[in-house]
């Protein structure tokens, strides 16, 4: 099982689709387009940060249980990133100490139960998509979600920069599985076929190193 991580607009959903097709497997996507809480959060972060994170945590727990039940599945974002978002919001004054305590206890309980809910204890590989602020903003503007645009909410500039900085330490601390980085400024796997081919080669190589991929699987 492969999990993806990275900034908003880094290209996780696109890579999940590409990888699922490449490996002949299923992609699991973060619920965004039909998420009833997300627009509320962007409109009033302080009021809805806790509700949004509980909503995401529940969905991510269900997705990773389902993904771990079979081989070769891909998640475009996983439960392992969840705490990063909520604790950042808490540090920005968008959650109370009581909400943080409830969230942390719930997340810890879920992580303790995860090995018993599926036949695998953890992912086989984390692929972290590294992206600059400028490239991220290009992607965000291109997909056109109003609530993600800084021109509609100037506080998003600070939010995005803060998240970029925290992701560096999050990746260094992640130790649930082997991991690798993809530089999305250098390799545009959505727009350029040659870059997509290179990204798949890098991922295949990492999987082969762990004896998780046969030659026949890379020729699909």
Short mmCIF file of C-alpha atoms in Angstrom, two decimals:
data_model
loop_
_atom_site.label_atom_id
_atom_site.label_comp_id
_atom_site.label_asym_id
_atom_site.label_seq_id
_atom_site.Cartn_x
_atom_site.Cartn_y
_atom_site.Cartn_z
CA UNK A 1 0.00 0.00 0.00
CA UNK A 2 1.26 3.45 -0.94
CA UNK A 3 0.28 6.69 0.81
CA UNK A 4 0.90 10.15 -0.61
CA UNK A 5 1.53 13.33 1.33
CA UNK A 6 2.13 16.97 0.56
CA UNK A 7 0.75 20.46 0.38
CA UNK A 8 -2.65 21.51 -0.82
CA UNK A 9 -2.37 21.63 -4.60
CA UNK A 10 0.81 19.55 -4.77
CA UNK A 11 -0.78 16.99 -7.12
CA UNK A 12 -1.56 14.11 -4.75
CA UNK A 13 -4.90 13.18 -6.33
CA UNK A 14 -3.41 13.29 -9.82
CA UNK A 15 -0.50 11.08 -8.83
CA UNK A 16 -2.82 8.67 -7.01
CA UNK A 17 -4.80 8.25 -10.24
CA UNK A 18 -1.63 7.78 -12.31
CA UNK A 19 -0.18 5.27 -9.84
CA UNK A 20 -3.39 3.27 -9.54
CA UNK A 21 -3.53 2.89 -13.30
CA UNK A 22 0.18 2.05 -13.47
CA UNK A 23 -0.11 -0.65 -10.79
CA UNK A 24 -3.54 -1.92 -11.82
CA UNK A 25 -5.06 -1.14 -8.45
CA UNK A 26 -7.47 1.18 -6.64
CA UNK A 27 -6.99 4.80 -5.60
CA UNK A 28 -8.58 6.22 -2.46
CA UNK A 29 -9.21 9.96 -2.50
CA UNK A 30 -9.62 12.52 0.24
CA UNK A 31 -13.21 13.75 0.34
CA UNK A 32 -13.06 17.40 -0.77
CA UNK A 33 -15.57 18.24 -3.48
CA UNK A 34 -18.57 16.92 -1.51
CA UNK A 35 -17.22 17.75 1.95
CA UNK A 36 -19.98 19.77 3.68
CA UNK A 37 -17.66 21.13 6.39
CA UNK A 38 -14.72 22.39 4.30
CA UNK A 39 -16.44 25.55 2.96
CA UNK A 40 -17.62 26.32 6.48
CA UNK A 41 -14.05 26.06 7.76
CA UNK A 42 -12.69 28.44 5.14
CA UNK A 43 -15.49 30.90 5.95
CA UNK A 44 -14.93 30.68 9.73
CA UNK A 45 -11.76 28.71 10.65
CA UNK A 46 -11.93 29.36 14.38
CA UNK A 47 -15.46 28.03 14.66
CA UNK A 48 -15.11 24.97 12.41
CA UNK A 49 -11.47 23.79 12.70
CA UNK A 50 -12.29 21.09 15.24
CA UNK A 51 -15.37 19.84 13.39
CA UNK A 52 -13.47 19.74 10.09
CA UNK A 53 -10.59 17.75 11.55
CA UNK A 54 -12.88 15.23 13.21
CA UNK A 55 -14.69 14.85 9.90
CA UNK A 56 -11.41 14.25 8.03
CA UNK A 57 -10.05 11.95 10.74
CA UNK A 58 -13.11 9.73 10.55
CA UNK A 59 -12.93 9.54 6.73
CA UNK A 60 -9.17 8.88 6.73
CA UNK A 61 -9.50 6.11 9.29
CA UNK A 62 -12.17 4.41 7.19
CA UNK A 63 -10.13 4.82 3.99
CA UNK A 64 -6.89 3.43 5.35
CA UNK A 65 -8.67 0.42 6.87
CA UNK A 66 -10.19 -0.32 3.49
CA UNK A 67 -6.94 0.28 1.63
CA UNK A 68 -4.91 -1.92 3.99
CA UNK A 69 -7.31 -4.79 3.43
CA UNK A 70 -5.91 -5.45 -0.07
CA UNK A 71 -2.57 -5.19 -1.86
CA UNK A 72 -1.26 -2.35 -4.04
CA UNK A 73 -3.77 0.33 -3.11
CA UNK A 74 -2.94 4.06 -3.15
CA UNK A 75 -4.20 6.85 -0.86
CA UNK A 76 -3.89 10.47 -1.94
CA UNK A 77 -3.76 11.58 1.72
CA UNK A 78 -3.71 9.49 4.86
CA UNK A 79 -4.35 9.52 8.59
CA UNK A 80 -0.60 10.00 9.21
CA UNK A 81 -0.86 13.66 8.16
CA UNK A 82 -3.99 14.44 10.13
CA UNK A 83 -2.34 15.71 13.29
CA UNK A 84 -0.17 18.14 11.32
CA UNK A 85 -3.20 20.08 10.15
CA UNK A 86 -5.08 20.20 13.42
CA UNK A 87 -2.12 21.13 15.61
CA UNK A 88 -1.20 23.91 13.20
CA UNK A 89 -4.75 25.25 13.42
CA UNK A 90 -4.60 24.97 17.19
CA UNK A 91 -1.34 26.96 17.28
CA UNK A 92 -3.11 29.61 15.18
CA UNK A 93 -5.78 29.95 17.88
CA UNK A 94 -8.45 28.00 16.00
CA UNK A 95 -8.95 25.26 18.59
CA UNK A 96 -9.23 25.16 22.37
CA UNK A 97 -7.04 23.09 24.69
CA UNK A 98 -10.01 20.83 25.39
CA UNK A 99 -10.56 20.25 21.67
CA UNK A 100 -6.87 19.41 21.21
CA UNK A 101 -7.03 16.93 24.08
CA UNK A 102 -10.15 15.23 22.68
CA UNK A 103 -8.61 15.08 19.21
CA UNK A 104 -5.26 13.67 20.40
CA UNK A 105 -6.92 10.96 22.49
CA UNK A 106 -9.18 9.96 19.59
CA UNK A 107 -6.29 9.85 17.11
CA UNK A 108 -4.16 7.77 19.49
CA UNK A 109 -7.01 5.30 19.98
CA UNK A 110 -7.45 4.98 16.21
CA UNK A 111 -3.73 4.43 15.61
CA UNK A 112 -3.66 1.72 18.29
CA UNK A 113 -6.63 -0.04 16.66
CA UNK A 114 -5.35 0.23 13.09
CA UNK A 115 -3.08 -2.87 13.17
CA UNK A 116 -6.03 -4.98 14.32
CA UNK A 117 -8.40 -3.59 11.70
CA UNK A 118 -6.33 -4.77 8.71
CA UNK A 119 -3.76 -7.45 7.91
CA UNK A 120 -1.00 -4.83 7.53
CA UNK A 121 0.30 -2.66 10.31
CA UNK A 122 1.49 0.24 8.15
CA UNK A 123 1.95 1.43 4.57
CA UNK A 124 4.72 -0.02 2.43
CA UNK A 125 5.81 3.37 1.11
CA UNK A 126 5.16 7.07 1.69
CA UNK A 127 5.62 9.34 -1.34
CA UNK A 128 5.94 12.97 -0.29
CA UNK A 129 5.31 15.62 -2.95
CA UNK A 130 7.50 18.66 -2.43
CA UNK A 131 6.25 21.88 -4.00
CA UNK A 132 7.15 25.56 -3.76
CA UNK A 133 4.63 28.21 -2.78
CA UNK A 134 4.52 29.63 -6.32
CA UNK A 135 3.91 26.26 -7.96
CA UNK A 136 1.31 25.36 -5.35
CA UNK A 137 -0.54 28.63 -6.05
CA UNK A 138 -0.50 27.93 -9.79
CA UNK A 139 -2.19 24.60 -9.14
CA UNK A 140 -4.70 26.08 -6.70
CA UNK A 141 -5.68 28.82 -9.15
CA UNK A 142 -5.97 26.31 -11.99
CA UNK A 143 -8.44 24.08 -10.17
CA UNK A 144 -10.48 27.11 -9.15
CA UNK A 145 -11.96 26.34 -5.74
CA UNK A 146 -13.09 29.75 -4.51
CA UNK A 147 -12.49 29.03 -0.84
CA UNK A 148 -8.80 28.17 -1.50
CA UNK A 149 -7.94 31.45 -3.25
CA UNK A 150 -5.90 34.00 -1.22
CA UNK A 151 -7.51 36.90 -3.10
CA UNK A 152 -10.78 35.89 -1.42
CA UNK A 153 -9.14 35.50 2.01
CA UNK A 154 -5.77 37.14 2.71
CA UNK A 155 -5.21 34.99 5.81
CA UNK A 156 -4.63 32.01 3.51
CA UNK A 157 -1.20 33.37 2.56
CA UNK A 158 0.02 32.92 6.14
CA UNK A 159 -1.79 29.59 6.41
CA UNK A 160 -0.14 28.17 3.28
CA UNK A 161 3.35 29.39 4.20
CA UNK A 162 2.97 28.02 7.72
CA UNK A 163 1.90 24.65 6.36
CA UNK A 164 4.84 24.53 3.93
CA UNK A 165 7.29 25.07 6.77
CA UNK A 166 5.72 22.44 9.00
CA UNK A 167 5.69 19.80 6.28
CA UNK A 168 9.50 19.75 6.24
CA UNK A 169 9.69 18.68 9.88
CA UNK A 170 6.70 16.34 9.50
CA UNK A 171 8.46 14.44 6.72
CA UNK A 172 11.68 14.18 8.75
CA UNK A 173 9.75 12.79 11.74
CA UNK A 174 7.61 10.31 9.74
CA UNK A 175 8.77 6.78 10.56
CA UNK A 176 5.81 4.46 9.90
CA UNK A 177 7.27 3.20 6.62
CA UNK A 178 10.02 3.77 4.04
CA UNK A 179 9.63 7.13 2.36
CA UNK A 180 10.71 9.13 -0.66
CA UNK A 181 10.32 12.64 -2.06
CA UNK A 182 9.21 13.85 -5.49
CA UNK A 183 10.15 17.42 -6.45
CA UNK A 184 7.02 18.72 -8.17
CA UNK A 185 8.75 21.91 -9.29
CA UNK A 186 11.20 19.85 -11.33
CA UNK A 187 8.90 17.00 -12.36
CA UNK A 188 5.49 18.05 -13.63
CA UNK A 189 3.92 14.60 -13.94
CA UNK A 190 0.51 16.03 -14.86
CA UNK A 191 1.42 18.20 -17.84
CA UNK A 192 4.55 16.48 -19.19
CA UNK A 193 4.58 12.76 -20.19
CA UNK A 194 8.38 12.55 -19.88
CA UNK A 195 8.21 13.79 -16.27
CA UNK A 196 5.41 11.35 -15.52
CA UNK A 197 7.50 8.49 -16.88
CA UNK A 198 10.45 9.56 -14.73
CA UNK A 199 8.31 9.78 -11.59
CA UNK A 200 6.94 6.28 -12.17
CA UNK A 201 10.47 4.99 -12.72
CA UNK A 202 11.61 6.47 -9.40
CA UNK A 203 8.66 4.94 -7.56
CA UNK A 204 9.11 1.54 -9.27
CA UNK A 205 12.77 1.56 -8.27
CA UNK A 206 11.88 2.23 -4.65
CA UNK A 207 9.29 -0.58 -4.65
CA UNK A 208 11.74 -3.01 -6.26
CA UNK A 209 14.33 -2.22 -3.59
CA UNK A 210 11.86 -3.58 -1.05
CA UNK A 211 10.87 -6.52 -3.24
CA UNK A 212 7.35 -5.13 -3.51
CA UNK A 213 7.19 -4.95 -7.29
CA UNK A 214 7.97 -7.52 -9.98
CA UNK A 215 9.10 -6.76 -13.51
CA UNK A 216 5.75 -7.90 -14.91
CA UNK A 217 3.90 -5.40 -12.72
CA UNK A 218 5.92 -2.47 -14.10
CA UNK A 219 5.02 -3.47 -17.67
CA UNK A 220 1.26 -3.10 -17.24
#
